[in-house]
Each structure stands twice: as C-alpha cells, then as structure tokens.
Coordinates of C-alpha atoms in Angstrom, one line a residue:
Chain A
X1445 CA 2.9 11.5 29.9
X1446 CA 5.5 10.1 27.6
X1447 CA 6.7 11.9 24.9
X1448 CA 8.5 10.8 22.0
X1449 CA 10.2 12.8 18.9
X1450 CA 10.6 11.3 16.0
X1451 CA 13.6 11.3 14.2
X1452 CA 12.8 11.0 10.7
X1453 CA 10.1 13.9 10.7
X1454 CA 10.9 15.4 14.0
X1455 CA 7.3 15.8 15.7
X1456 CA 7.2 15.5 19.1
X1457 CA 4.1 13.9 20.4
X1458 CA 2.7 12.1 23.2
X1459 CA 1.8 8.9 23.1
X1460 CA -1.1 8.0 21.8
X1461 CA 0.7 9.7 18.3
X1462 CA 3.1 6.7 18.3
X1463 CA 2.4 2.5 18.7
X1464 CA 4.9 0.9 21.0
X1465 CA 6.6 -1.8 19.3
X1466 CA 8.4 -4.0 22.1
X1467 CA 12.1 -4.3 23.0
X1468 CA 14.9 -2.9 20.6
X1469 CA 18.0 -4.3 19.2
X1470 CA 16.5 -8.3 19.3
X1471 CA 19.0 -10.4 17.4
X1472 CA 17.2 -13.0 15.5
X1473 CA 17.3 -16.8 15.7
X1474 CA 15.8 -18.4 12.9
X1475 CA 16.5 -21.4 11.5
X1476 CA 18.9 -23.7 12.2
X1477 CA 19.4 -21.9 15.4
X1478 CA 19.7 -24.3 19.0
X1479 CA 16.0 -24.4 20.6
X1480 CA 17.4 -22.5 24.0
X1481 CA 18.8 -19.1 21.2
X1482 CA 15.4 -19.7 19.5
X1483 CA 13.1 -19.7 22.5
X1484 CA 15.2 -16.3 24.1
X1485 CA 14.9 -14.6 20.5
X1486 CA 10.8 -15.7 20.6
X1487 CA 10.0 -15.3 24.2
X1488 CA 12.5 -13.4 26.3
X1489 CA 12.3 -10.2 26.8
X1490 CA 13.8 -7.3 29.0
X1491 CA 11.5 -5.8 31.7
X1492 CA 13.7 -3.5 33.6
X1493 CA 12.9 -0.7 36.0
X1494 CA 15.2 2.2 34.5
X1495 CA 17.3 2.3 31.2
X1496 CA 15.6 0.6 28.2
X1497 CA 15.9 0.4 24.9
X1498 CA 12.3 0.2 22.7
X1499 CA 10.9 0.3 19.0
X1500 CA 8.4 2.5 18.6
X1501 CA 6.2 4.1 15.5
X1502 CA 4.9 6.6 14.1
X1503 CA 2.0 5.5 13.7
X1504 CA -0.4 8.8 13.0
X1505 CA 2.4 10.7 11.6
X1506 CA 5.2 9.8 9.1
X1507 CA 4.5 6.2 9.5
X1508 CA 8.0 5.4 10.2
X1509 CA 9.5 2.8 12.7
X1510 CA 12.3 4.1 14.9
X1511 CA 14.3 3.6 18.6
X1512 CA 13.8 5.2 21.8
X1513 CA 15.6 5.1 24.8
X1514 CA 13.9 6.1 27.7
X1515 CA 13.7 5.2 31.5
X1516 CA 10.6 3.0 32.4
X1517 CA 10.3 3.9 35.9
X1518 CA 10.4 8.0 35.2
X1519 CA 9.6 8.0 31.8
X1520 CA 12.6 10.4 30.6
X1521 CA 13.1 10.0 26.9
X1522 CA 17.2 10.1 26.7
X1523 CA 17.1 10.3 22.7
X1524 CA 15.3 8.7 19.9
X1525 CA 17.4 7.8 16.9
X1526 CA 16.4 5.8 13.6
X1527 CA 15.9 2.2 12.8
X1528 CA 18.9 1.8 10.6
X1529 CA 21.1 0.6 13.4
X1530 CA 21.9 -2.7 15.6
X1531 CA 22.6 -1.0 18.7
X1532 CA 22.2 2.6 20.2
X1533 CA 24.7 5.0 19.2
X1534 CA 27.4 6.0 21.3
X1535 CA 26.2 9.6 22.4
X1536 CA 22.6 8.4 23.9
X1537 CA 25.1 6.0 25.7
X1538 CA 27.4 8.5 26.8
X1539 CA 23.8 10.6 28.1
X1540 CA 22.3 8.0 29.7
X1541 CA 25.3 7.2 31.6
X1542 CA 26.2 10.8 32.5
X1543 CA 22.2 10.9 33.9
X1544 CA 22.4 7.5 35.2
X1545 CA 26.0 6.6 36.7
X1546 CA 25.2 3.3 38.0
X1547 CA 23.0 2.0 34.6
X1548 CA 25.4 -1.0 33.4
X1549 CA 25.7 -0.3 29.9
X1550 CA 23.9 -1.4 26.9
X1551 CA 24.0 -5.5 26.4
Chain B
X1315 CA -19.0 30.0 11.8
X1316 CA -16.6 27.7 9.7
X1317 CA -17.3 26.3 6.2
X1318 CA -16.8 22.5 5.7
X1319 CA -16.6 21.7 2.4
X1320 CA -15.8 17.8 0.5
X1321 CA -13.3 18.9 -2.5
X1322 CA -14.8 16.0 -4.9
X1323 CA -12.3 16.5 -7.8
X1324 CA -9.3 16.4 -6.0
X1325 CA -6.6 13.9 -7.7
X1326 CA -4.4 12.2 -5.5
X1327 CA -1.0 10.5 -6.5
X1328 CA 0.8 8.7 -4.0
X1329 CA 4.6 8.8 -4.8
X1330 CA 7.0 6.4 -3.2
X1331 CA 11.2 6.4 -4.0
X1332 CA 14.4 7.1 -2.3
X1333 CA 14.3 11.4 -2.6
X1334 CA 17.6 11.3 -3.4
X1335 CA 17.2 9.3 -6.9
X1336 CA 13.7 11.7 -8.1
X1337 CA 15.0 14.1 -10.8
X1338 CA 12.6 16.4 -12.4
X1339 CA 10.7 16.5 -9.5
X1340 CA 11.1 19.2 -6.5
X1341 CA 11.0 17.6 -2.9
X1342 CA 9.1 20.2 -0.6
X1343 CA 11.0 20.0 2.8
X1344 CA 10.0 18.1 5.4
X1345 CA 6.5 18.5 6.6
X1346 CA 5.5 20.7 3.6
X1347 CA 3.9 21.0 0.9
X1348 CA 4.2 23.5 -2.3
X1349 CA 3.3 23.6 -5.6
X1350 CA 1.2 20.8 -5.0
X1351 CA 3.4 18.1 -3.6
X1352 CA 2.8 17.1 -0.3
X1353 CA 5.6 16.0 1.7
X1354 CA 4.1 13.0 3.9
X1355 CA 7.1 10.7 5.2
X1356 CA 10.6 11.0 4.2
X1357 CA 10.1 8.2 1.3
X1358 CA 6.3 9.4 0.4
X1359 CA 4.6 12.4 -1.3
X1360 CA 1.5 13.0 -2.2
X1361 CA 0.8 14.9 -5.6
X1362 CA -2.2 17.1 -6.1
X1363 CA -3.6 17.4 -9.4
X1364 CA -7.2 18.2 -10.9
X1365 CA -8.8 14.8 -11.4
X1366 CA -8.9 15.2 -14.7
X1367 CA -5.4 15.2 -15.2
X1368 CA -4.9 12.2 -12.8
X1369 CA -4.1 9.7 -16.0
X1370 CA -1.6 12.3 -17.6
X1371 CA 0.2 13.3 -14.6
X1372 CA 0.9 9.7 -14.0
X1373 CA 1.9 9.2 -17.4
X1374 CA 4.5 12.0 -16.6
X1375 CA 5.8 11.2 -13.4
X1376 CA 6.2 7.6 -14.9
X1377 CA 8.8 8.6 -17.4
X1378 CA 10.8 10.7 -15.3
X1379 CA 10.9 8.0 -12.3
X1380 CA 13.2 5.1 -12.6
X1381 CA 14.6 2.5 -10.3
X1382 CA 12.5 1.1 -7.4
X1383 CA 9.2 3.7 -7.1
X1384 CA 5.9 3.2 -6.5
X1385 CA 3.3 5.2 -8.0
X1386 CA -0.2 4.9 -7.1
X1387 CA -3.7 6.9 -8.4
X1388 CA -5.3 6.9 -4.5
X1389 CA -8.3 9.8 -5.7
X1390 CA -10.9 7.6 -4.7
X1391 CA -9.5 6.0 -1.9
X1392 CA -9.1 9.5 -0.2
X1393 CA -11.0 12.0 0.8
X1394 CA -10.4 16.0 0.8
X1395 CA -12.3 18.5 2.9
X1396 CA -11.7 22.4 2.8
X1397 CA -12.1 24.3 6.5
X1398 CA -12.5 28.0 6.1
X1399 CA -13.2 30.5 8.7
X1400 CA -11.8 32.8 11.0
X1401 CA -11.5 30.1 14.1
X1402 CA -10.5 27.1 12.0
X1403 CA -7.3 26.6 13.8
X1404 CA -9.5 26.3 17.2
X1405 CA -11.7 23.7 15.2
X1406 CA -9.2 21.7 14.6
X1407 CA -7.4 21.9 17.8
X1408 CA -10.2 20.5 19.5
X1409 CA -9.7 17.0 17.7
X1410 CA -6.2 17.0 16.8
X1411 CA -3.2 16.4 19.1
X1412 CA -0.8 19.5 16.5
X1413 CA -0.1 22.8 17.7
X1414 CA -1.8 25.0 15.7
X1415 CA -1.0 28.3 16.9
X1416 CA -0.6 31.2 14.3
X1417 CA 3.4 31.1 15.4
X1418 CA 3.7 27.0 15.1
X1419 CA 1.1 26.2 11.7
X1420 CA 1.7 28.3 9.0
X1421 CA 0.2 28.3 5.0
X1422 CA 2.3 25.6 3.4
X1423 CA 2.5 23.7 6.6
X1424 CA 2.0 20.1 7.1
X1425 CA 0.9 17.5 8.8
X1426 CA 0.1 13.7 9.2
X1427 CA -2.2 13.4 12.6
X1428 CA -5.4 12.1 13.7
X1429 CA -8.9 14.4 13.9
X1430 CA -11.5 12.6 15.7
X1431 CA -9.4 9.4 16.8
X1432 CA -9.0 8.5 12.4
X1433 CA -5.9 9.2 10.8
X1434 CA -5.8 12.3 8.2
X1435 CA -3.0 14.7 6.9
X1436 CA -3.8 18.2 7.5
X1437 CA -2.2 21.8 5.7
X1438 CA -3.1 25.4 5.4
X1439 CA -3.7 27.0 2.3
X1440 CA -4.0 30.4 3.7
X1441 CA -4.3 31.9 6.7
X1442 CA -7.7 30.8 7.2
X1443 CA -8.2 27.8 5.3
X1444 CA -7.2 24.4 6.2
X1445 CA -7.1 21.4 3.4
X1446 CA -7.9 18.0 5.1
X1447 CA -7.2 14.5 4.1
X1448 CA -8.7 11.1 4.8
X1449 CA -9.3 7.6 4.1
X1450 CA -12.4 7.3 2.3
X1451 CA -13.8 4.6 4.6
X1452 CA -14.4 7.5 7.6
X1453 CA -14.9 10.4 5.0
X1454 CA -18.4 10.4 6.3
X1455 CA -17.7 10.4 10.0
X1456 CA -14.9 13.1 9.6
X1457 CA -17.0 15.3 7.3
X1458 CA -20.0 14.9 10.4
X1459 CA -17.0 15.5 13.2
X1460 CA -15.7 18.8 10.9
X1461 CA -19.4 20.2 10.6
X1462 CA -20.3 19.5 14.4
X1463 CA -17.1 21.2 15.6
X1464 CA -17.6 24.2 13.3
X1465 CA -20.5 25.0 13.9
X1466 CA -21.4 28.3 15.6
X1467 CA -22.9 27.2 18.8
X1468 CA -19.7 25.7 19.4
X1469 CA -17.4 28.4 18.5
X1470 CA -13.8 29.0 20.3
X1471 CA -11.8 31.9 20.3
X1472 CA -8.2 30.9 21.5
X1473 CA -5.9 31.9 19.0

C-alpha cells in the first residue's frame, strides 16, 4: 500500500485519499518552442524502476496539489514536500541518496 | 443505536484568502474548527452560522476582508447531518478511511474525507456527537449510508 502525507495539512493516507497526478517538475514548452522540446514537454515522460519524482493531490482532503518522492519498484515514500518549487529540495535529495547510493541524482 | 439527523438550518459560508492578510477574523489551527469556523485547507474555511443570519454574516465578513477573497453563501449547496450515540466513532469508521479512535479524533477535531466512497468533512461536537458535511447532490445517499450503518442490528463496539 502506498502511503502519502500531505504537507500542507499533514494527513497521512493511503491511496485511494490522494489522485496521482503524473511526473513532477515538467518544464513547459509552449509556444514558440522547437517541435522536438514541444513533443518531450507533451509526450515524454519518465517511467523508471526506483527513484521518482510525482504530483499528487489531495483529493478527499485539503484539496491541495503537492510533490512526492517515492520509489516505484518498493513503494517507499522518501518525503513529500509542497508545490511551490521547481525541483526537490535538497534534504529529500540528500535521503534518497543516503537510502539509495547508486540513484544518479535528480535531472 | 445512533441518531442520524439532517441539520436543515445550517448556514454555510465558504471563505477563501491568504490567512495571513484576514484581520478580525480568528484562524482555528489546522484541521479544526472553533467557534464556528471550520478550518478546511490552508486557504479555505468554512463559517457556520444560523441560516438566518447567512445575509448579515456575509455583510460582515465583507467589510472586514480585503484584497483577493472569495466569499461564497454554499447553505444550499451542502448538506449537514448530526451522528449521536455511544458508538458513533465505530459508525463512521466503517465508511471512512480517519482514525477515529478516542486518543486520535477529539471534540473540535476535523476532517475532510470520504464516507461511503462521496466526499464530506467530518468533526466532533462532543464526545459523542459527530457533525457531518456534504454536497447536496449525495445528501440523500449519505443520509441512507449514515442510517443503515447506525442502525442497531449493525452495531460495533471497538472503541
């Protein structure tokens, strides 16, 4: 079972509680952007078996869209930690890499 | 056997802002509610006034708000039920994902969660009275969920 605090009301739920909302930290593409940046920021996405970064919701609680990171492959939650920020912040980093030595970093 | 009762005069005023720019108004802490404001994300509250008062109330909170707010009469497009009884927390345990053991659920605590698969907020009034909300649209269906659950044939003693 995955489960998933969130950090603006700090519930802790499984996760049914919260709606998954896809990979984290996209950077957009919009217009006037070459087709190949535009396609990526439309179509690719990371699938990895380990370390990943997601959006997720609250969706039956405080409403509130926030970030997880958590292993696919053994569903560990590292940390969840708010919206408001382009990439994860340094001491989820510095936890998932003491937990997962041979994780290549954030990209 | 618990008692299942729709609160029709319940007013309802939904209260959006930044927390930090409401004067005039106390902000219960998060996940509570007191003195009739319901804390329900960190940007949202929920007021709770006789619906009588509904129109003067929002006449009231609209001169002491300003900036970016958004203030909403949502009476009729919730719906309030009252639990009591001596095993409500097991009746509402069996339909909502909360810990609502006597050491974790307390009078004045709150909750946004779903009963019956449909979203409602739920608190405690006293030690054995639960205040449920919902959307209007599955007023009915909750208010038929709360009354099968409660009833005696299907009591639970866990807590």
């Amino acid at each position: 079972m995955l489960k998933l605090t969130c950090p603006y009301c700090g519930v802790t739920g499984e996760e049914t509680e919260f709606h998954a909302g896809g990979e984290a930290h996209l950077k957009r593409f919009g217009p006037g952007s070459g087709d190949e940046d535009f396609t990526n920021y439309l179509f690719s996405r990371k699938n990895p078996r380990g370390v990943h970064f997601e959006r997720w919701r609250h969706q039956y609680g405080c409403g509130k869209w926030f970030h997880a990171a958590r292993d696919t492959g053994t569903l560990e939650v590292f940390g969840t930690y708010t919206a408001q920020t382009g990439e994860p912040p340094a001491d989820i980093v510095a936890k998932i890499k003491a937990k997962r030595p041979e994780w290549e970093g954030f990209a | 056997m618990s008692d299942v009762t729709r609160i029709t005069d319940q007013g309802m005023i939904t209260l959006r802002a930044d927390f930090t720019s409401l004067k005039g108004i106390t902000v219960p802490e998060t996940r509570k509610i007191r003195d009739g404001i319901a804390w329900m994300s960190p940007d949202e509250l929920l007021v709770l006034v006789p619906k009588s008062d509904v129109s003067a109330k929002l006449a009231e909170l609209e001169k002491a708000l300003n900036g970016h707010y958004l203030l909403a009469d949502v009476s009729d497009a919730r719906a309030v039920f009252s639990l009591t009884g001596d095993w409500a927390r097991e009746v509402l345990a069996k339909g909502a994902p909360v810990d609502l053991s006597p050491d974790a659920f307390k009078p004045g605590d709150l909750r946004r969660t779903r009963i019956g698969q449909v979203a409602a907020a739920i608190w405690m009034v006293d030690d054995r009275t639960f205040h449920i909300v919902c959307f209007t649209s599955v007023a009915d269906y909750l208010e038929e969920w709360l009354r099968h659950a409660s009833r005696s044939a299907a009591k639970l003693t866990y807590f």
